[in-house]
Coordinates of C-alpha atoms in Angstrom, one line a residue:
Chain A
X792 CA -4.4 0.2 42.2
X793 CA -6.6 -2.7 41.4
X794 CA -8.2 -4.0 38.2
X795 CA -11.9 -4.9 38.2
X796 CA -13.6 -7.3 35.9
X797 CA -14.9 -4.3 33.9
X798 CA -11.4 -3.0 33.5
X799 CA -10.4 -6.4 32.1
X800 CA -13.2 -6.4 29.6
X801 CA -12.4 -2.8 28.6
X802 CA -8.8 -3.5 28.0
X803 CA -9.7 -6.7 26.0
X804 CA -12.0 -4.7 23.8
X805 CA -9.3 -2.0 23.2
X806 CA -6.8 -4.7 22.3
X807 CA -9.4 -6.6 20.2
X808 CA -8.9 -9.7 22.3
X809 CA -11.6 -12.2 23.0
X810 CA -11.6 -13.2 26.7
X811 CA -14.0 -16.0 27.8
X812 CA -16.3 -14.8 30.6
X813 CA -15.1 -17.5 33.0
X814 CA -11.5 -16.4 32.6
X815 CA -12.1 -12.8 33.4
X816 CA -11.8 -13.1 37.2
X817 CA -8.7 -15.2 37.1
X818 CA -7.1 -12.8 34.6
X819 CA -8.0 -9.9 36.9
X820 CA -6.2 -11.6 39.8
X821 CA -3.1 -12.2 37.7
X822 CA -3.0 -8.7 36.6
X823 CA -3.5 -7.4 40.1
X824 CA -0.6 -9.5 41.3
X825 CA 1.6 -7.9 38.6
X826 CA 0.3 -4.4 39.5
X827 CA 1.3 -5.2 43.1
X828 CA 4.9 -5.6 41.9
X829 CA 4.6 -2.3 40.1
X830 CA 3.4 -0.7 43.3
X831 CA 6.6 -1.9 45.0
X832 CA 8.6 -0.2 42.3
X833 CA 6.6 3.0 42.6
X834 CA 7.6 3.2 46.3
X835 CA 11.1 4.3 45.1
X836 CA 11.6 8.0 45.3
X837 CA 12.2 9.2 41.7
X838 CA 12.0 12.9 42.3
X839 CA 14.2 14.8 39.9
X840 CA 15.0 11.8 37.7
X841 CA 14.3 12.1 34.0
X842 CA 11.9 9.3 32.9
X843 CA 13.6 6.7 30.7
X844 CA 12.4 6.6 27.1
X845 CA 14.6 3.7 26.1
X846 CA 16.7 1.2 28.1
X847 CA 19.7 1.7 25.7
X848 CA 21.8 4.7 26.5
X849 CA 22.1 5.8 22.9
X850 CA 20.5 8.2 20.5
X851 CA 18.6 7.6 17.3
X852 CA 20.5 7.4 14.0
X853 CA 18.7 9.3 11.2
X854 CA 18.7 8.6 7.5
X855 CA 19.0 11.0 4.5
X856 CA 15.9 11.9 2.7
X857 CA 16.2 9.6 -0.3
X858 CA 13.7 7.3 -2.0
X859 CA 15.3 3.9 -1.7
X860 CA 12.2 1.6 -2.0
X861 CA 10.9 0.3 -5.3
X862 CA 7.4 -0.8 -6.1
X863 CA 6.9 -4.4 -4.8
X864 CA 3.2 -4.3 -4.7
X865 CA 2.8 -7.5 -6.6
X866 CA 4.9 -9.5 -4.1
X867 CA 3.2 -7.9 -1.1
X868 CA -0.3 -8.5 -2.5
X869 CA 0.5 -12.1 -3.3
X870 CA 0.2 -12.8 0.5
X871 CA -2.9 -10.6 1.1
X872 CA -6.3 -12.4 1.5
X873 CA -8.1 -10.1 -0.9
X874 CA -7.0 -7.3 -3.3
X875 CA -8.7 -5.5 -6.2
X876 CA -7.5 -2.6 -8.4
X877 CA -4.3 -2.5 -6.4
X878 CA -6.2 -2.0 -3.1
X879 CA -6.1 -4.3 -0.1
X880 CA -9.6 -5.3 0.7
X881 CA -10.8 -5.5 4.3
X882 CA -14.2 -6.0 6.0
X883 CA -16.2 -2.8 5.5
X884 CA -15.4 -0.1 8.0
X885 CA -17.4 3.1 8.3
X886 CA -17.5 5.3 11.3
Chain B
X631 CA -27.7 36.7 25.8
X632 CA -24.4 37.7 24.2
X633 CA -22.2 34.8 23.3
X634 CA -18.5 34.6 22.8
X635 CA -16.9 32.0 20.6
X636 CA -13.7 30.3 21.6
X637 CA -11.7 28.4 18.9
X638 CA -8.5 26.4 19.1
X639 CA -7.0 24.6 16.1
X640 CA -5.0 21.4 15.4
X641 CA -3.4 21.5 12.1
X642 CA -1.8 18.6 10.2
X643 CA 0.9 19.8 7.8
X644 CA 2.3 17.3 5.4
X645 CA 6.1 17.8 5.1
X646 CA 7.5 18.2 1.6
X647 CA 10.1 15.4 2.0
X648 CA 10.9 13.1 -0.9
X649 CA 10.6 10.0 1.2
X650 CA 8.5 8.9 4.2
X651 CA 9.2 9.6 7.8
X652 CA 10.3 6.0 8.7
X653 CA 10.9 4.3 5.3
X654 CA 12.5 5.0 2.0
X655 CA 9.2 5.0 0.1
X656 CA 8.3 7.9 -2.1
X657 CA 5.7 10.5 -0.9
X658 CA 4.8 11.7 -4.4
X659 CA 1.1 12.3 -4.7
X660 CA -1.2 10.5 -7.2
X661 CA 0.7 7.2 -7.7
X662 CA -1.2 4.0 -8.4
X663 CA -2.6 2.5 -5.1
X664 CA 0.0 0.8 -2.9
X665 CA 2.9 1.2 -5.3
X666 CA 4.6 3.5 -2.7
X667 CA 3.9 1.3 0.3
X668 CA 7.0 -0.7 1.4
X669 CA 7.3 -3.5 3.9
X670 CA 7.8 -0.9 6.7
X671 CA 4.7 1.1 5.7
X672 CA 2.7 -2.2 5.5
X673 CA 3.9 -3.1 9.0
X674 CA 5.2 -6.5 7.9
X675 CA 6.8 -8.5 10.8
X676 CA 10.5 -7.9 11.4
X677 CA 10.6 -4.4 9.9
X678 CA 12.0 -1.5 11.8
X679 CA 11.6 2.3 11.3
X680 CA 14.6 4.6 10.5
X681 CA 13.6 8.3 10.9
X682 CA 14.2 10.7 8.0
X683 CA 16.4 13.6 9.1
X684 CA 14.8 16.1 6.7
X685 CA 11.5 15.7 8.6
X686 CA 13.2 16.9 11.8
X687 CA 14.9 19.7 9.9
X688 CA 11.6 20.9 8.6
X689 CA 9.9 20.6 12.1
X690 CA 12.8 22.6 13.7
X691 CA 12.6 25.3 10.9
X692 CA 8.9 25.7 11.7
X693 CA 9.7 25.9 15.4
X694 CA 12.3 28.6 14.8
X695 CA 9.8 30.5 12.6
X696 CA 7.3 30.7 15.4
X697 CA 9.9 31.7 18.0
X698 CA 9.3 28.4 19.8
X699 CA 11.5 26.4 22.1
X700 CA 13.1 23.4 20.3
X701 CA 13.3 20.3 22.4
X702 CA 16.8 19.1 21.7
X703 CA 15.8 15.7 22.9
X704 CA 12.5 14.4 21.5
X705 CA 10.9 11.0 22.0
X706 CA 8.4 9.0 19.9
X707 CA 5.4 7.3 21.4
X708 CA 2.9 4.8 20.1
X709 CA -0.8 5.9 20.0
X710 CA -2.7 2.7 19.9
X711 CA -6.0 2.2 17.9
X712 CA -7.3 -0.1 15.3
X713 CA -8.3 1.0 11.9
X714 CA -7.4 -0.7 8.6
X715 CA -5.6 2.3 7.2
X716 CA -3.1 2.1 10.1
X717 CA -1.6 -1.3 9.6
X718 CA 0.7 -1.3 12.7
X719 CA -2.3 -0.9 15.0
X720 CA -0.6 2.3 16.4
X721 CA 0.5 5.7 15.1
X722 CA 4.0 6.6 15.8
X723 CA 3.8 10.1 17.2
X724 CA 5.1 12.4 20.0
X725 CA 3.4 13.3 23.2
X726 CA 5.5 14.4 26.2
X727 CA 8.6 15.4 24.4
X728 CA 7.5 16.9 21.1
X729 CA 10.2 18.4 18.8
X730 CA 8.6 21.9 19.0
X731 CA 7.6 23.5 22.3
X732 CA 5.5 26.6 23.0
X733 CA 5.6 29.4 20.4
X734 CA 3.5 32.1 18.9
X735 CA 2.2 33.5 15.6
X736 CA 1.3 37.1 14.9
X737 CA -1.9 37.4 12.8
X738 CA -3.1 40.5 10.9
X739 CA -6.9 40.6 11.1
X740 CA -9.3 41.9 8.4
X741 CA -10.2 45.0 10.5
X742 CA -6.5 46.1 10.4
X743 CA -5.7 45.1 14.0
X744 CA -3.4 42.2 14.9
X745 CA -3.4 39.4 17.3
X746 CA -1.0 36.9 18.9
X747 CA -2.1 33.2 18.7
X748 CA -0.1 31.0 21.0
X749 CA 1.1 27.6 19.8
X750 CA 0.9 25.0 22.5
X751 CA 3.4 22.7 20.7
X752 CA 4.0 21.0 17.4
X753 CA 5.0 17.3 17.1
X754 CA 6.2 15.0 14.4
X755 CA 4.1 12.0 13.4
X756 CA 3.2 9.7 10.5
X757 CA 0.1 10.0 8.3
X758 CA -2.3 7.1 7.9
X759 CA -3.4 5.5 4.6
X760 CA -6.7 6.0 2.9
X761 CA -9.8 3.9 3.1
X762 CA -12.1 3.8 0.1
X763 CA -15.7 2.9 1.0
X764 CA -17.0 2.4 -2.5
X765 CA -18.5 -1.0 -2.8
X766 CA -15.9 -3.7 -3.3
X767 CA -18.3 -6.6 -2.8
X768 CA -19.3 -5.2 0.6
X769 CA -15.6 -4.6 1.5
X770 CA -13.5 -1.5 1.9
X771 CA -10.4 -0.8 -0.2
X772 CA -7.2 0.3 1.5
X773 CA -4.5 2.4 -0.2
X774 CA -1.3 2.7 2.0
X775 CA 0.6 5.1 -0.3
X776 CA 0.0 8.0 2.2
X777 CA 0.8 5.8 5.2
X778 CA 4.0 7.1 6.8
X779 CA 4.0 10.5 5.1
X780 CA 5.6 12.9 7.6
X781 CA 3.3 15.3 9.3
X782 CA 3.8 18.0 11.9
X783 CA 0.7 18.4 14.0
X784 CA 0.5 22.0 15.3
X785 CA -1.7 22.6 18.3
X786 CA -2.8 26.1 19.2
X787 CA -4.1 27.5 22.5
X788 CA -7.8 28.4 22.4
X789 CA -6.9 32.0 21.4
X790 CA -9.3 32.7 18.5
X791 CA -12.7 34.4 19.0
X792 CA -14.4 34.2 15.6
X793 CA -14.3 32.3 12.3
X794 CA -12.6 35.4 10.8
X795 CA -9.8 35.2 13.3
X796 CA -9.4 31.4 12.8
X797 CA -9.3 31.8 9.0
X798 CA -6.8 34.7 9.2
X799 CA -4.6 32.5 11.5
X800 CA -4.9 29.5 9.1
X801 CA -3.9 31.6 6.2
X802 CA -0.9 33.0 8.1
X803 CA 0.2 29.5 9.0
X804 CA -0.2 28.4 5.3
X805 CA 2.0 31.4 4.4
X806 CA 4.7 30.5 7.0
X807 CA 5.0 26.8 6.0
X808 CA 5.0 27.5 2.3
X809 CA 7.6 30.3 2.8
X810 CA 9.8 27.9 4.7
X811 CA 9.4 25.4 1.9
X812 CA 8.5 22.7 4.3
X813 CA 5.0 22.0 2.8
X814 CA 3.6 22.5 -0.7
X815 CA 0.5 24.1 0.8
X816 CA -1.8 22.3 -1.7
X817 CA -4.9 22.0 0.4
X818 CA -6.9 20.3 -2.3
X819 CA -4.5 17.3 -2.0
X820 CA -4.7 17.3 1.8
X821 CA -1.3 18.9 2.4
X822 CA -2.8 21.0 5.2
X823 CA -5.8 19.7 7.2
X824 CA -7.5 21.6 10.0
X825 CA -9.3 20.2 13.1
X826 CA -11.3 23.0 14.8
X827 CA -12.2 22.9 18.5
X828 CA -15.2 25.2 19.2
X829 CA -17.1 26.2 22.3
X830 CA -19.2 29.2 23.2
X831 CA -19.7 31.0 26.6
X832 CA -21.6 34.0 27.8
X833 CA -19.6 37.2 27.3
X834 CA -17.7 37.9 30.5
X835 CA -17.6 34.3 31.7
X836 CA -14.1 33.1 32.3
X837 CA -14.7 29.4 32.3
X838 CA -14.8 27.7 28.8
X839 CA -17.9 26.0 27.6
X840 CA -18.0 22.3 26.5
X841 CA -16.2 22.0 23.2
X842 CA -16.8 20.0 20.1
X843 CA -14.2 19.1 17.5
X844 CA -14.9 19.4 13.7
X845 CA -12.3 17.3 11.9
X846 CA -10.5 17.4 8.6
X847 CA -11.4 20.7 7.0
X848 CA -9.3 21.2 4.0
X849 CA -10.2 24.6 2.7
X850 CA -10.4 28.1 4.3
X851 CA -13.9 28.5 3.0
X852 CA -15.1 25.2 4.5
X853 CA -13.4 26.1 7.7
X854 CA -15.2 29.4 7.9
X855 CA -18.6 27.8 7.1
X856 CA -18.1 24.9 9.5
X857 CA -17.2 27.3 12.4
X858 CA -20.2 29.5 11.7
X859 CA -22.5 26.5 11.5
X860 CA -21.2 24.9 14.7
X861 CA -21.4 28.2 16.7
X862 CA -25.0 28.7 15.6
X863 CA -25.8 25.1 16.5
X864 CA -24.3 25.3 20.0
X865 CA -26.0 28.6 20.8
X866 CA -29.4 27.1 19.6
X867 CA -28.9 24.0 21.8
X868 CA -28.0 26.0 24.9
X869 CA -30.8 28.6 24.4
X870 CA -33.3 25.8 24.0
X871 CA -32.2 24.5 27.4
X872 CA -30.0 21.7 26.2
X873 CA -26.3 21.1 26.9
X874 CA -23.4 20.6 24.5
X875 CA -22.0 17.1 24.4
X876 CA -18.2 16.8 23.9
X877 CA -18.0 15.0 20.5
X878 CA -16.3 14.8 17.2
X879 CA -18.2 16.2 14.2
X880 CA -17.8 15.9 10.5
X881 CA -18.5 18.8 8.1
X882 CA -19.8 18.1 4.6
X883 CA -18.8 21.1 2.5
X884 CA -21.0 20.1 -0.5
X885 CA -24.1 20.0 1.6
X886 CA -23.0 22.6 4.1
X887 CA -24.1 20.3 7.0
X888 CA -22.3 18.8 9.9
X889 CA -23.1 15.6 11.8
X890 CA -21.8 13.9 15.0
X891 CA -19.1 11.3 14.3
X892 CA -18.5 9.9 17.7
X893 CA -19.0 11.0 21.2
X894 CA -15.8 11.6 23.1
X895 CA -17.3 10.1 26.2
X896 CA -16.9 6.7 24.7
X897 CA -13.7 7.9 23.1
X898 CA -10.7 5.6 22.5
X899 CA -8.2 5.2 25.2
X900 CA -5.0 5.4 23.1
X901 CA -2.7 3.9 25.8
X902 CA 0.3 5.9 24.7
X903 CA 3.7 4.5 25.6
X904 CA 7.3 5.2 24.4
X905 CA 8.0 3.5 21.1
X906 CA 10.7 0.8 21.9
X907 CA 11.7 0.7 18.2
X908 CA 13.0 4.3 18.3
X909 CA 15.6 5.8 20.5
X910 CA 15.4 9.4 21.7
X911 CA 16.4 11.9 18.9
X912 CA 18.9 14.4 20.0
X913 CA 20.1 17.6 18.4
X914 CA 23.0 19.8 19.5
X915 CA 22.8 23.6 19.8
X916 CA 25.1 24.1 16.8
X917 CA 22.8 22.0 14.6
X918 CA 19.9 24.2 15.5
X919 CA 22.0 27.4 15.1
X920 CA 23.0 26.2 11.6
X921 CA 19.4 25.8 10.6
X922 CA 18.6 29.3 11.9
X923 CA 21.1 30.6 9.5
X924 CA 19.5 28.8 6.6
X925 CA 16.1 30.2 7.4
X926 CA 14.4 31.6 4.3
X927 CA 12.7 34.9 4.4
X928 CA 9.4 34.8 6.3
X929 CA 6.2 36.4 5.3
X930 CA 6.3 39.4 7.7
X931 CA 9.9 40.3 6.7
X932 CA 9.0 39.9 3.0
X933 CA 6.0 42.1 3.3
X934 CA 8.0 44.8 4.9
X935 CA 10.6 44.5 2.2
X936 CA 8.0 44.7 -0.6
X937 CA 6.7 48.0 0.9
X938 CA 10.2 49.4 1.2
X939 CA 11.8 48.1 -1.9
X940 CA 8.9 48.4 -4.4
X941 CA 6.8 51.2 -2.7
X942 CA 3.8 48.9 -2.7
X943 CA 0.8 49.6 -0.5
X944 CA 0.4 47.6 2.6
X945 CA -2.5 45.8 1.1
X946 CA -0.7 44.9 -2.2
X947 CA 2.4 43.8 -0.2
X948 CA 0.5 41.5 2.1
X949 CA -1.2 39.8 -0.8
X950 CA 1.9 39.4 -2.9
X951 CA 4.1 38.3 0.0
X952 CA 1.7 35.8 1.5
X953 CA 3.0 32.7 -0.2
X954 CA 6.5 32.1 -1.4
X955 CA 5.5 31.1 -4.9
X956 CA 3.4 34.2 -5.6
X957 CA 6.1 36.4 -4.1
X958 CA 8.8 34.9 -6.3
X959 CA 6.6 35.1 -9.4
X960 CA 5.9 38.8 -8.7
X961 CA 9.5 39.7 -8.1
X962 CA 10.5 38.1 -11.4
X963 CA 7.7 40.0 -13.3
X964 CA 8.8 43.2 -11.6
X965 CA 12.4 42.7 -12.5
X966 CA 11.7 42.2 -16.2
X967 CA 9.1 44.9 -16.4
X968 CA 10.9 47.5 -14.4
X969 CA 7.7 48.7 -12.9
X970 CA 6.6 47.2 -9.6
X971 CA 3.2 48.8 -9.3
X972 CA 2.1 47.8 -12.8
X973 CA 3.5 44.3 -12.2
X974 CA 1.6 44.1 -9.0
X975 CA -1.6 45.0 -10.7
X976 CA -1.1 42.4 -13.4
X977 CA -0.2 39.6 -10.9
X978 CA -3.1 40.4 -8.6
X979 CA -5.6 41.2 -11.3
X980 CA -5.5 39.4 -14.7
X981 CA -3.2 36.5 -13.5
X982 CA -4.8 35.8 -10.1
X983 CA -8.3 36.0 -11.7
X984 CA -7.3 33.4 -14.3
X985 CA -5.6 31.1 -11.9
X986 CA -8.6 31.2 -9.5
X987 CA -11.2 30.6 -12.2
X988 CA -9.3 27.7 -13.6
X989 CA -8.2 26.4 -10.1
X990 CA -4.5 26.4 -11.0
X991 CA -1.7 26.9 -8.5
X992 CA 0.8 29.7 -9.4
X993 CA 3.6 27.1 -9.5
X994 CA 1.8 25.5 -12.4
X995 CA 0.9 28.7 -14.2
X996 CA 1.1 28.3 -18.0
X997 CA 2.5 31.9 -18.3
X998 CA 6.0 32.2 -17.1
X999 CA 6.9 35.1 -14.9
X1000 CA 9.5 36.2 -17.4
X1001 CA 6.9 36.4 -20.2
X1002 CA 4.5 38.3 -18.1
X1003 CA 7.3 40.7 -17.1
X1004 CA 8.0 41.3 -20.8
X1005 CA 4.3 41.9 -21.4
X1006 CA 4.1 44.4 -18.6
X1007 CA 7.2 46.1 -20.0
X1008 CA 5.5 46.5 -23.4
X1009 CA 2.5 48.1 -21.6
X1010 CA 4.7 50.4 -19.7
X1011 CA 6.7 51.6 -22.7
X1012 CA 3.5 52.2 -24.7
X1013 CA 4.1 49.5 -27.3
X1014 CA 0.7 48.1 -26.7
X1015 CA -2.5 49.2 -25.0
X1016 CA -3.8 47.5 -22.0
X1017 CA -6.6 45.9 -24.0
X1018 CA -4.0 44.7 -26.5
X1019 CA -2.0 43.3 -23.6
X1020 CA -5.0 41.3 -22.4
X1021 CA -5.2 39.7 -25.8
X1022 CA -1.5 38.8 -25.6
X1023 CA -2.0 37.4 -22.1
X1024 CA -4.8 35.2 -23.5
X1025 CA -2.4 33.8 -26.1
X1026 CA 0.4 33.3 -23.6
X1027 CA -2.1 31.4 -21.4
X1028 CA -2.6 28.8 -24.1
X1029 CA 0.9 27.8 -23.4
X1030 CA 2.0 27.4 -27.0
X1031 CA 3.9 30.7 -27.5
X1032 CA 6.0 32.6 -25.0
X1033 CA 7.7 35.3 -27.1
X1034 CA 5.7 38.4 -26.2
X1035 CA 7.2 40.7 -29.0
X1036 CA 6.5 38.0 -31.6
X1037 CA 2.8 37.7 -30.5
X1038 CA 2.4 41.5 -30.6
X1039 CA 3.8 41.6 -34.2
X1040 CA 1.8 38.6 -35.3
X1041 CA -1.5 39.9 -33.9
X1042 CA -0.8 43.5 -35.2
X1043 CA -1.2 44.9 -31.7
X1044 CA 1.6 47.4 -31.8
X1045 CA 0.3 50.8 -30.9
X1046 CA 0.9 53.7 -33.3
X1047 CA 2.8 56.2 -31.2
X1048 CA 4.1 58.3 -34.1
X1049 CA 2.7 61.7 -33.1
X1050 CA 2.7 62.9 -36.7
X1051 CA 0.6 59.9 -37.9
X1052 CA -1.8 60.2 -35.0
X1053 CA -2.2 63.9 -35.5
X1054 CA -3.2 63.3 -39.1
X1055 CA -5.8 60.8 -38.0
X1056 CA -7.2 63.2 -35.4
X1057 CA -7.5 66.0 -38.0
X1058 CA -9.3 63.7 -40.4
X1059 CA -11.7 62.4 -37.8
X1060 CA -12.5 65.8 -36.4
X1061 CA -13.1 67.2 -39.9
X1062 CA -16.1 64.8 -40.1
X1063 CA -17.6 65.8 -36.7
X1064 CA -18.3 69.5 -36.7
X1065 CA -21.5 69.2 -34.7
X1066 CA -19.8 67.3 -31.9
X1067 CA -17.1 69.8 -31.8
X1068 CA -19.5 72.6 -31.4
X1069 CA -21.3 70.7 -28.6
X1070 CA -18.0 70.1 -26.9
X1071 CA -16.9 73.7 -27.0
X1072 CA -20.2 74.8 -25.5
X1073 CA -20.1 72.3 -22.7
X1074 CA -18.6 72.9 -19.2
X1075 CA -15.5 71.2 -17.9
X1076 CA -17.4 68.3 -16.3
X1077 CA -19.4 67.6 -19.4
X1078 CA -16.4 67.9 -21.7
X1079 CA -14.8 64.9 -20.1
X1080 CA -17.8 62.8 -21.0
X1081 CA -18.0 64.1 -24.5
X1082 CA -14.3 63.3 -25.0
X1083 CA -15.2 59.7 -25.2
X1084 CA -17.3 60.4 -28.3
X1085 CA -14.2 61.3 -30.2
X1086 CA -12.1 58.4 -28.9
X1087 CA -14.4 55.7 -30.4
X1088 CA -14.0 56.9 -34.0
X1089 CA -10.3 57.5 -33.5
X1090 CA -9.6 54.0 -32.3
X1091 CA -11.7 52.8 -35.2
X1092 CA -9.8 54.9 -37.7
X1093 CA -6.5 53.6 -36.3
X1094 CA -7.8 50.0 -36.4
X1095 CA -7.4 49.9 -32.6
X1096 CA -3.7 50.6 -32.8
X1097 CA -3.5 54.2 -32.0
X1098 CA -2.0 55.0 -28.6
X1099 CA -5.0 56.1 -26.6
X1100 CA -2.9 58.3 -24.3
X1101 CA -1.4 60.2 -27.2
X1102 CA -4.7 60.5 -28.9
X1103 CA -6.1 62.0 -25.7
X1104 CA -3.3 64.5 -25.5
X1105 CA -3.7 65.6 -29.2
X1106 CA -7.4 65.9 -28.8
X1107 CA -7.1 68.0 -25.7
X1108 CA -4.7 70.3 -27.5
X1109 CA -6.9 70.7 -30.6
X1110 CA -10.2 71.0 -28.9
X1111 CA -9.3 73.2 -26.0
X1112 CA -6.7 75.3 -27.8

């Protein structure tokens, strides 16, 4: 598998990252080098092996359904750039 | 050309837990913005999710109710996309290992037949917050109270063939989740939201047509309208030589219009991967077995019981058993009234009519089931007439009084059932109506029935509306026909 310049731009867009045009090719090479390592791993026969969901061999602890949080809106909103009527304000988004 | 509609649904069901799926914030509806959004819900750095066991219990109960396989080991994934009401930049959801595997739901259709709708799977995930696009100086306002509310997303196979089938299925699902007590079922508050995948194909063709998805329908009526509208649109496009584009559409119920939201061809690539913050969740067989034993009565079983226990018709039983709250209300009324059929008529008639016209859920009904039961009892034992009972119901509805017998006394609605007194009244009234009596005696059977009404009016008037109409009728019959 190899990554083209268009793939780099697409992934950057999805991740909301700005990538300078002149860096696209270099980044593509770097990622292709990493993917080559992945290809080596993929050569291992994993037939019949359950995919690993987490490196720790443990299971999730669950909590009881209780309300334990109190309202701390004032503290949280003190570090937000803009708030009004209890809402966090963000640049306008309409699909 | 004859077209066939193919419909599949994705349903988001808000689970009725007290706290969120990954944090201890309250999920109560209607709080001031962001007062139920904790550090975890806001995705502040350094916070970690801890899953709520009740959300899993509810999901497993749903799985058991639709006869599904329960995945004893389920895994959370991150679904990555950017939107301000999703502060983490990903939704924590399930993909390959959802908690509930394939199952099925039996649906009774309006024409009396029934149909099996297959469920592909149901998975646990978190709800997003809400964006408010009113003008905040050119900005959008974000309320994260809903962020992290537990959902199960139920995905069906494309097994429905008309809007009627889709709505019948949706109502059945509503009935199941409310009977299980895992969702409050209040669609006006977004507790159940439907995404509808629709395509059309020529009758007889096996291959599916290109589908569109209409998102976020939150009432059965809108769902039915949106499907009809989209089916018409697709057929028009194809018959005009065009082709259907796979896209997401939005339906505006107030305008009864739909529009394209985004084309799936440029759709997001969600880049799912297993969530490293959460370990696999594992349940043992005995945990699931124990839940099976706690399973409340499901709608199909309840309907059968209503027919057997109360001798209700199939139709009455299916309406009264559909949701748990209505079923419970009815049973309490019937218990106090001692007459199931009469109780059924009151619950489905006067009470439902009033609830619908004022848009109130039966859980919030101002008339208690016990009070209505007492009222029905008084109709049954002849204390009041049915018109008197309606008057008492109106007073109960105001919510200030709940003692039925006291209201009957205070309004002077008690029927006179003393045969002697009634007979005297009949004699007196008849004495003043010789012409009508002659006319009655000359009439044939059919006409007599009609003429009878002419005597009832003056009798009710003479008794100030308190004479027992049934007894009046009996006395009249005896005197006139004898």
